[in-house]
Coordinates of C-alpha atoms and ligand atoms in Angstrom, one line a residue:
M1 CA -0.2 0.0 -0.3
V2 CA 1.1 3.4 -0.5
G3 CA 1.3 5.6 2.2
K4 CA -1.2 8.4 2.3
K5 CA -0.1 11.8 2.3
E6 CA -0.5 14.1 5.2
E7 CA -2.7 16.7 4.6
W8 CA -2.3 19.9 6.1
V9 CA -5.6 20.7 6.6
E10 CA -6.0 18.0 8.9
K11 CA -2.6 18.2 10.2
H12 CA -2.9 21.9 11.3
R13 CA -6.6 21.9 12.2
P14 CA -7.0 24.9 14.5
Q15 CA -7.1 22.6 18.3
K16 CA -8.8 25.9 20.0
F17 CA -10.8 29.0 19.1
E18 CA -8.3 31.2 19.6
E19 CA -6.8 29.1 16.2
V20 CA -9.8 30.0 13.9
A21 CA -9.1 32.4 11.3
G22 CA -11.5 35.2 12.1
N23 CA -15.2 34.6 13.0
D24 CA -15.1 36.1 16.1
K25 CA -19.1 37.0 16.6
A26 CA -19.8 33.8 15.3
I27 CA -17.1 31.4 18.0
D28 CA -18.6 34.1 20.6
Q29 CA -22.4 33.2 20.1
L30 CA -21.3 29.4 20.1
Q31 CA -19.8 29.3 23.4
E32 CA -22.1 31.1 24.6
W33 CA -24.9 28.4 23.6
G34 CA -22.0 25.8 24.5
E35 CA -22.2 27.8 28.3
K36 CA -25.9 27.1 28.7
W37 CA -25.7 23.5 28.5
K38 CA -24.3 23.6 31.7
N39 CA -26.7 24.0 33.5
E40 CA -29.9 23.5 31.5
I41 CA -31.7 22.4 28.5
P42 CA -31.6 25.6 26.8
K43 CA -34.2 27.1 24.6
Y44 CA -32.6 26.0 21.3
R45 CA -31.4 22.3 21.1
A46 CA -29.5 23.1 18.1
V47 CA -27.3 25.9 16.3
S48 CA -26.9 25.8 12.6
L49 CA -24.0 27.2 11.7
V50 CA -23.7 28.8 8.3
G51 CA -21.8 30.0 5.4
P52 CA -19.5 29.2 2.6
P53 CA -17.6 26.0 2.4
G54 CA -13.8 25.6 3.8
I55 CA -14.0 28.4 6.7
G56 CA -14.2 26.4 10.1
K57 CA -17.9 25.5 10.8
T58 CA -17.0 22.1 11.0
T59 CA -13.7 22.5 13.0
S60 CA -15.7 25.5 15.7
A61 CA -18.3 22.2 16.2
Y62 CA -15.0 20.0 17.3
I63 CA -13.6 22.3 19.0
L64 CA -16.5 23.1 21.0
A65 CA -17.1 19.6 21.7
K66 CA -13.4 19.2 23.2
E67 CA -13.0 22.2 25.5
H68 CA -17.1 20.8 27.0
K69 CA -15.5 17.3 26.9
W70 CA -18.1 16.1 24.6
N71 CA -18.1 13.1 23.2
I72 CA -19.3 13.6 19.5
I73 CA -21.4 11.7 16.8
E74 CA -21.3 12.7 13.1
M75 CA -23.4 12.2 10.7
N76 CA -22.9 13.2 6.6
A77 CA -24.6 13.2 4.0
S78 CA -23.6 10.2 2.8
D79 CA -25.1 9.0 5.1
K80 CA -28.5 7.1 4.1
R81 CA -30.6 9.8 6.3
T82 CA -33.9 7.4 6.5
K83 CA -35.8 8.5 9.0
D84 CA -35.4 5.0 11.1
I85 CA -31.4 5.6 10.9
I86 CA -32.2 9.4 12.2
N87 CA -33.9 8.1 14.6
K88 CA -31.6 5.2 16.2
I89 CA -28.3 7.1 15.8
A90 CA -29.4 10.9 16.3
G91 CA -32.9 10.3 17.9
S92 CA -31.2 7.4 20.5
A93 CA -27.7 10.0 21.0
S94 CA -30.2 12.7 21.6
K95 CA -32.1 11.5 24.1
S96 CA -29.9 9.2 26.2
G97 CA -27.9 11.2 28.7
T98 CA -29.7 13.9 31.2
I99 CA -28.4 16.9 32.8
S100 CA -27.9 14.7 36.2
Q101 CA -24.6 13.7 34.2
G102 CA -23.6 16.9 33.9
S103 CA -21.4 18.2 31.1
K104 CA -19.2 15.5 30.7
G105 CA -21.8 13.1 29.8
R106 CA -22.9 14.9 26.7
R107 CA -22.9 14.2 22.9
L108 CA -22.4 16.7 20.7
V109 CA -24.4 15.4 17.3
I110 CA -22.8 16.9 14.4
I111 CA -25.1 17.1 11.6
D112 CA -23.0 18.0 8.4
E113 CA -24.1 19.3 5.2
A114 CA -27.8 19.5 6.6
D115 CA -28.9 21.4 3.3
N116 CA -28.3 18.6 1.6
L117 CA -30.9 16.2 2.5
H118 CA -32.5 15.4 -1.2
G119 CA -33.5 12.1 -3.0
S120 CA -35.4 9.2 -2.1
S121 CA -32.9 8.2 0.5
D122 CA -33.5 11.3 2.6
R123 CA -37.6 10.9 2.5
G124 CA -38.4 11.5 6.2
G125 CA -35.0 12.6 6.9
K126 CA -35.9 16.5 7.0
K127 CA -38.7 15.5 9.4
A128 CA -36.9 13.1 11.7
I129 CA -34.6 15.8 12.1
T130 CA -36.7 18.6 13.5
K131 CA -38.4 15.8 15.3
V132 CA -35.1 15.3 17.1
I133 CA -33.6 18.9 17.5
K134 CA -37.5 19.3 19.3
E135 CA -36.9 17.0 22.0
S136 CA -33.0 16.5 22.5
S137 CA -31.5 16.6 25.8
Q138 CA -28.4 16.8 24.1
P139 CA -26.7 19.6 21.9
I140 CA -26.9 19.7 18.4
V141 CA -24.8 21.3 15.7
L142 CA -26.2 21.6 12.3
I143 CA -24.0 22.3 9.0
A144 CA -24.6 23.9 6.1
N145 CA -23.5 26.6 3.4
D146 CA -27.3 27.5 2.5
E147 CA -29.3 28.3 4.9
Y148 CA -32.3 27.5 2.7
G149 CA -31.3 24.3 1.9
M150 CA -32.4 22.9 5.5
S151 CA -35.8 22.4 5.9
K152 CA -38.2 25.4 7.3
G153 CA -38.6 23.1 10.8
M154 CA -34.8 22.6 11.0
R155 CA -34.3 26.4 10.7
S156 CA -37.0 27.3 13.1
N157 CA -36.0 24.8 16.1
S158 CA -32.4 26.1 15.5
K159 CA -30.5 29.3 16.4
K160 CA -28.9 30.8 13.3
I161 CA -24.9 31.2 13.8
E162 CA -23.5 33.0 10.5
F163 CA -20.1 32.0 9.9
K164 CA -17.9 34.6 7.5
R165 CA -15.4 34.1 5.1
P166 CA -11.9 35.5 7.0
N167 CA -11.0 38.4 5.3
Q168 CA -7.2 38.3 3.2
K169 CA -5.4 39.9 6.4
E170 CA -6.6 36.7 8.4
V171 CA -5.8 33.7 6.5
I172 CA -2.4 35.4 5.6
R173 CA -1.6 35.2 8.9
L174 CA -2.8 31.5 8.7
L175 CA -0.7 30.6 5.9
N176 CA 2.0 32.0 7.5
K177 CA 2.1 30.3 11.0
I178 CA 1.4 27.0 9.3
A179 CA 4.7 28.1 6.4
K180 CA 6.6 28.1 9.5
K181 CA 5.5 24.7 11.1
E182 CA 6.5 23.5 7.9
K183 CA 9.5 24.9 7.9
I184 CA 8.6 26.8 4.1
K185 CA 9.9 30.2 3.4
A186 CA 7.5 32.3 1.4
Y187 CA 7.5 36.0 0.1
K188 CA 4.5 37.9 1.7
N189 CA 3.2 39.1 -1.7
A190 CA 3.3 35.1 -2.6
L191 CA 1.0 34.3 0.6
R192 CA -1.0 37.1 -0.3
E193 CA -1.9 36.1 -4.0
I194 CA -2.3 32.9 -2.8
A195 CA -5.3 34.4 0.0
R196 CA -6.9 36.7 -2.2
N197 CA -7.3 33.8 -5.0
A198 CA -8.7 31.4 -2.4
N199 CA -11.1 34.7 -1.6
G200 CA -11.6 33.4 1.9
D201 CA -12.0 29.7 1.8
V202 CA -9.7 28.9 4.2
R203 CA -9.3 25.7 3.1
G204 CA -8.5 26.3 0.1
A205 CA -5.6 28.3 0.4
I206 CA -3.8 25.7 3.4
N207 CA -4.6 23.1 0.2
D208 CA -3.2 25.7 -2.2
L209 CA 0.7 26.2 -0.4
Q210 CA 0.8 22.7 0.0
S211 CA 0.8 21.9 -3.7
I212 CA 3.1 25.1 -4.3
A213 CA 5.0 24.2 -1.1
E214 CA 5.4 20.7 -2.1
E215 CA 6.1 21.5 -6.0
I216 CA 9.5 24.4 -5.0
R217 CA 10.2 21.7 -2.4
A218 CA 10.9 18.9 -5.7
E219 CA 12.5 21.2 -7.9
G220 CA 15.5 22.6 -5.2
K221 CA 14.1 25.8 -4.7
E222 CA 14.3 27.6 -0.7
K223 CA 11.4 30.0 -0.8
I224 CA 7.9 30.3 -2.8
R225 CA 7.6 33.5 -5.2
K226 CA 4.6 35.4 -6.1
S227 CA 5.8 34.2 -9.8
D228 CA 5.6 30.4 -8.6
I229 CA 1.6 30.8 -8.0
S230 CA -0.4 30.4 -10.9
L231 CA -3.3 29.9 -9.6
G232 CA -6.6 30.0 -11.8
S233 CA -8.6 33.3 -11.8
R234 CA -12.0 34.1 -10.2
D235 CA -13.9 35.3 -13.7
Q236 CA -12.7 31.7 -14.7
E237 CA -14.6 30.6 -12.0
E238 CA -17.7 32.4 -12.5
N239 CA -18.1 31.8 -16.1
I240 CA -17.5 27.7 -15.1
W241 CA -20.7 28.9 -12.6
K242 CA -22.2 29.8 -15.5
I243 CA -21.8 27.3 -17.8
L244 CA -23.0 24.8 -15.4
N245 CA -26.5 27.0 -15.0
Y246 CA -26.8 26.4 -18.3
I247 CA -25.7 22.9 -18.4
F248 CA -28.2 21.6 -15.6
R249 CA -30.9 24.2 -15.7
K250 CA -31.9 26.2 -18.7
N251 CA -33.0 24.8 -22.3
D252 CA -31.6 27.3 -23.8
F253 CA -29.3 25.6 -26.4
E254 CA -28.2 29.2 -27.8
T255 CA -26.7 30.6 -25.1
L256 CA -25.6 28.2 -24.0
K257 CA -23.8 27.6 -26.9
Q258 CA -22.3 31.4 -26.6
V259 CA -21.7 30.6 -23.1
K260 CA -19.4 27.9 -23.8
R261 CA -17.5 29.6 -26.6
D262 CA -16.4 32.1 -24.0
L263 CA -15.4 29.3 -21.5
D264 CA -13.2 27.9 -24.4
S265 CA -10.4 30.1 -24.2
D266 CA -10.9 30.3 -20.3
I267 CA -10.5 26.6 -19.4
T268 CA -9.2 23.3 -20.6
P269 CA -11.3 20.6 -21.1
E270 CA -9.6 18.5 -18.7
D271 CA -10.7 20.6 -16.0
L272 CA -14.1 21.3 -17.3
L273 CA -14.5 17.5 -17.1
H274 CA -14.1 17.7 -13.2
W275 CA -16.1 20.3 -13.1
V276 CA -19.2 18.9 -14.5
D277 CA -17.9 15.8 -13.2
D278 CA -18.4 16.1 -9.9
N279 CA -21.7 18.3 -10.3
V280 CA -23.4 15.9 -12.6
P281 CA -24.0 13.1 -9.4
K282 CA -26.1 16.0 -7.5
K283 CA -28.4 16.5 -10.2
Y284 CA -29.2 12.9 -11.4
S285 CA -29.3 9.5 -9.9
G286 CA -30.2 6.2 -10.9
N287 CA -30.7 5.3 -14.8
E288 CA -30.2 9.1 -16.1
L289 CA -26.9 9.1 -13.6
E290 CA -25.7 6.3 -16.4
K291 CA -26.8 7.8 -19.2
V292 CA -25.3 11.3 -18.5
Y293 CA -22.1 9.5 -17.9
E294 CA -22.0 7.9 -20.9
P295 CA -20.7 10.9 -22.9
L296 CA -18.6 11.8 -19.9
S297 CA -17.1 8.6 -20.5
K298 CA -16.9 9.5 -24.2
A299 CA -15.1 12.7 -23.2
A300 CA -12.0 11.5 -20.9
M301 CA -11.4 8.8 -24.0
Y302 CA -10.8 11.4 -25.9
L303 CA -9.1 13.8 -24.1
G304 CA -6.7 10.3 -23.4
Q305 CA -6.5 10.3 -26.8
V306 CA -5.9 13.7 -27.1
S307 CA -2.5 13.3 -24.2
L308 CA -1.6 10.4 -26.4
S309 CA -1.6 11.6 -29.6
G310 CA -1.7 15.0 -29.4
N311 CA -4.1 15.6 -31.8
Y312 CA -6.2 18.6 -30.2
S313 CA -8.6 18.7 -32.4
L314 CA -9.8 16.2 -30.5
W315 CA -10.9 18.6 -27.7
S316 CA -13.7 19.6 -28.6
Y317 CA -15.4 16.8 -29.1
A318 CA -14.4 16.0 -25.7
S319 CA -16.3 19.4 -24.6
E320 CA -19.1 19.2 -26.8
L321 CA -20.0 15.7 -25.2
M322 CA -20.0 17.1 -22.1
V323 CA -21.3 20.0 -22.5
Y324 CA -24.7 19.5 -25.0
G325 CA -24.1 15.7 -24.1
V326 CA -25.3 16.3 -20.0
A327 CA -27.7 19.3 -21.2
V328 CA -30.0 16.9 -23.6
N329 CA -30.0 14.3 -21.1
K330 CA -31.8 17.2 -18.2
P331 CA -34.5 15.4 -16.7
Y332 CA -35.3 17.4 -13.6
K333 CA -36.6 20.8 -13.2
S334 CA -34.7 22.0 -9.6
A335 CA -31.0 23.3 -9.8
P336 CA -28.4 21.4 -7.9
R337 CA -26.0 23.8 -5.4
Y338 CA -22.8 23.7 -7.4
T339 CA -19.5 23.4 -6.2
G340 CA -15.9 23.3 -7.1
P341 CA -14.9 19.9 -7.7
K342 CA -14.0 18.0 -4.7
I343 CA -10.8 17.1 -7.2
F344 CA -9.1 20.5 -6.9
G345 CA -11.0 22.6 -4.7
K346 CA -10.0 25.8 -5.8
L347 CA -8.7 25.6 -9.1
S348 CA -5.2 24.2 -7.8
K349 CA -5.9 21.1 -6.0
A350 CA -6.0 19.7 -9.0
R351 CA -2.4 19.3 -9.7
S352 CA -2.1 18.3 -5.8
K353 CA -4.5 15.5 -6.3
L354 CA -3.4 14.9 -9.8
K355 CA 0.3 14.5 -8.2
K356 CA -0.6 11.9 -5.5
E357 CA 0.3 8.7 -6.0
N358 CA -2.2 6.0 -7.0
P359 CA -1.5 2.9 -7.4
I360 CA -5.0 2.6 -9.6
S361 CA -4.3 5.0 -12.2
T362 CA -0.6 3.6 -12.9
K363 CA -1.9 0.7 -13.5
L364 CA -4.4 2.0 -15.5
S365 CA -2.2 4.3 -17.2
E366 CA 0.6 1.2 -17.6
R367 CA -2.0 -1.3 -19.2
Y368 CA -3.9 1.0 -21.6
F369 CA -1.1 3.3 -22.5
I370 CA -2.9 6.4 -21.3
S371 CA -0.9 9.6 -19.5
N372 CA -1.3 9.3 -16.0
K373 CA -3.8 12.2 -15.7
S374 CA -6.5 10.6 -18.0
S375 CA -6.1 7.0 -15.8
S376 CA -7.2 9.2 -12.9
E377 CA -9.8 10.9 -14.6
L378 CA -11.2 7.7 -15.1
I379 CA -11.2 6.4 -12.1
P380 CA -14.6 8.0 -10.7
Y381 CA -16.5 5.8 -14.0
L382 CA -14.7 2.9 -12.9
K383 CA -16.1 3.6 -9.5
L384 CA -19.5 4.2 -10.3
I385 CA -19.1 0.0 -12.6
F386 CA -17.9 -0.7 -9.1
E387 CA -20.5 -0.1 -7.7
N388 CA -23.4 -1.4 -9.9
D389 CA -22.0 -4.0 -11.9
P390 CA -19.5 -6.4 -10.5
E391 CA -19.4 -8.5 -13.4
R392 CA -17.2 -5.9 -15.1
A393 CA -15.5 -4.6 -12.7
S394 CA -14.2 -8.2 -11.8
A395 CA -13.5 -8.5 -15.2
I396 CA -11.5 -5.2 -15.1
A397 CA -10.1 -5.7 -11.5
S398 CA -8.8 -8.9 -13.5
E399 CA -7.4 -7.4 -16.5
I400 CA -5.8 -4.6 -14.1
D401 CA -4.6 -6.8 -11.9
L402 CA -6.6 -4.8 -8.5
K403 CA -5.8 -5.6 -5.0
K404 CA -8.2 -6.2 -2.6
D405 CA -7.5 -2.7 -1.2
E406 CA -7.7 -0.9 -4.5
V407 CA -11.0 -2.9 -5.2
Q408 CA -13.0 -1.7 -1.7
Y409 CA -11.3 1.8 -2.9
L410 CA -13.4 1.5 -6.1
G411 CA -16.4 0.6 -4.2
G412 CA -15.9 -3.1 -4.6
N413 CA -16.6 -5.9 -2.5
E414 CA -14.9 -9.4 -2.2
E415 CA -16.8 -11.2 -4.1
I416 CA -15.6 -9.1 -6.9
Y417 CA -11.9 -9.0 -6.1
E418 CA -12.2 -13.6 -5.5
S419 CA -13.9 -13.5 -9.2
A420 CA -11.0 -11.7 -10.3
K421 CA -8.7 -13.6 -8.6
E422 CA -10.2 -16.7 -10.3
K423 CA -10.1 -15.4 -13.7
R424 CA -6.4 -15.0 -13.6
K425 CA -5.7 -18.0 -12.0
P426 CA -5.6 -20.5 -14.9
K427 CA -3.2 -18.4 -17.3
K428 CA -0.8 -18.5 -14.1
E429 CA -0.9 -22.1 -13.8
K430 CA -0.6 -22.6 -17.6
N431 CA 2.1 -21.3 -17.5
G432 CA 3.3 -23.2 -14.9
E433 CA 5.0 -20.6 -12.8
D434 CA 4.3 -19.8 -9.1
A435 CA 1.1 -17.9 -8.5
N436 CA 3.2 -15.9 -5.8
E437 CA 5.7 -15.2 -7.5
K438 CA 3.8 -14.3 -10.6
D439 CA 1.5 -11.8 -8.8
E440 CA 4.9 -10.4 -7.5
K441 CA 6.2 -9.4 -10.9
M442 CA 2.7 -8.2 -12.3
D443 CA 2.6 -5.6 -9.3
K444 CA 5.8 -4.8 -10.2
G445 CA 4.2 -3.8 -13.4
S446 CA 7.0 -6.3 -15.3
G447 CA 6.0 -5.6 -19.4
S448 CA 6.1 -9.8 -19.9
E449 CA 4.2 -11.7 -23.1
K450 CA 1.4 -12.1 -20.9
E451 CA 0.8 -8.5 -19.8
K452 CA 0.7 -8.2 -23.4
E453 CA -2.2 -10.3 -23.8
D454 CA -3.7 -9.2 -20.8
N455 CA -3.6 -5.9 -22.9
S456 CA -5.5 -6.5 -26.1
E457 CA -8.5 -8.1 -23.7
S458 CA -8.2 -5.1 -21.2
Q459 CA -8.9 -2.9 -24.2
S460 CA -12.3 -4.4 -24.9
S461 CA -13.5 -4.4 -21.4
L462 CA -12.7 -0.8 -20.7
G463 CA -13.5 -0.1 -24.0
D464 CA -16.9 -0.1 -24.0
F465 CA -17.8 1.1 -20.5
Ligands
ATP501 N1 -11.0 29.7 10.0 C1 -10.6 29.0 10.1 N2 -9.0 28.6 10.8 C2 -7.9 28.1 10.6 N3 -8.1 27.1 9.1 C3 -9.5 26.4 9.3 C4 -10.5 27.6 9.2 N4 -11.2 27.1 8.4 C5 -11.3 26.2 7.7 N5 -9.5 25.8 8.3 C6 -8.9 24.5 7.5 O1 -9.6 24.2 6.6 C7 -10.3 23.3 7.2 C8 -11.5 22.8 6.8 O2 -12.3 23.4 7.9 P1 -13.9 23.2 7.9 O3 -14.2 21.7 7.9 O4 -14.1 23.8 9.3 O5 -14.6 23.7 7.0 P2 -16.5 23.7 7.1 O6 -16.6 25.4 7.0 O7 -17.3 23.0 8.0 O8 -16.6 23.4 5.4 P3 -17.7 22.7 4.5 O9 -18.8 23.8 4.8 O10 -17.4 22.4 3.4 O11 -17.6 21.4 5.7 C9 -10.0 22.3 8.4 O12 -8.9 21.6 9.3 C10 -8.9 23.9 9.1 O13 -7.4 23.3 8.6

């Protein structure tokens, strides 16, 4: 297994309120509410921490629990928030433990992405949360980017605490502190540039600092200069929001064409693919999601071809597939709340993500002769396959010789891994070679005859997904 790179955002996550950049007022309000729980069950049993992503909402909830020695129960959007589950987890947690147990016996229930309960798996979830909030004898923190994404019941039964983006000075101060701890030197105007680009997104700023610091170190340079920072501009981002709006919401293809033309000079199709790809699951589900992934996966293939052949004429096919291919498939009327691609957060995170050693994409690129970048773009599609199509997943797992933890990473189960292992077996036995020995060779990616043989097979399995 390749060791996981330590994320600075985790490593330097504030442990005390004094370490949180900005948001003094919000923190005061949060602390005041926390104090109330010492002697009584306050009027509001829940607070909702509302504000843009990456500015310290979750961190502050954790610090509050730490200061009061409360245990934490955290739920997030990936939990299946059916009514039953909510009642079981949050309901029981919030009812057990009483004032007589004192502050220490408490549990803080943190419900992350409280504004993001939608789809059938959340049916009843909002109601259940409201009920829990009303009846809870335990403190509850709701975390939301969009206040109005929460139900009315959740809003009216929780005290709203607004978190705001820290200003540039506060972000620079924080970056400076982190740089010192990491023993990275940086010119002040370089840190200013990172903060300016992050526009108050502290998580984004720290991620940017980390990826730039890694680049600098790799190049043997001593100090980060402003010229080392090549982050995308906010104008570009604005145009991206615009195109996402047209792709997902509107049926005005004429304007979509115009917006696309404007954006073409601003963003590469590779980057656009990340944006569309990350937002598609918010809009589509089930069969519809599958339908939309078809043009997206073809677009990814074209991009793979571009990086192989250098034939940039394929770029326009790729971007047309991802823009029009998704737009014509729009099934719902409502619009999703768009977010920047998790893969690159505020633009430059892409670089650090793509640079992360990912053994799966290495195997893909070695086997299919595509660049590492293209192969890492295939990973979301592989995940879709591994979650929904065990047959094909096992064929792919066998062809690229995925290890158990890699199959699991892609969302596959043990059966997929076992059946892939079975598929490989006869070939090993036919060659009369010791299976372990061979596995080792394959792990090392040795270019054997067998591998060449596998290449032709695997092309077909991947080729038509
Ligand atoms: N105000 C801040 N001061 C110091 N560090 C921060 C601040 N905000 C964010 N960070 C850094 O970013 C990371 C993520 O922050 P956090 O999870 O608290 O954001 P959030 O506001 O809850 O975002 P989301 O809405 O996406 O959940 C933290 O681990 C921390 O390193």
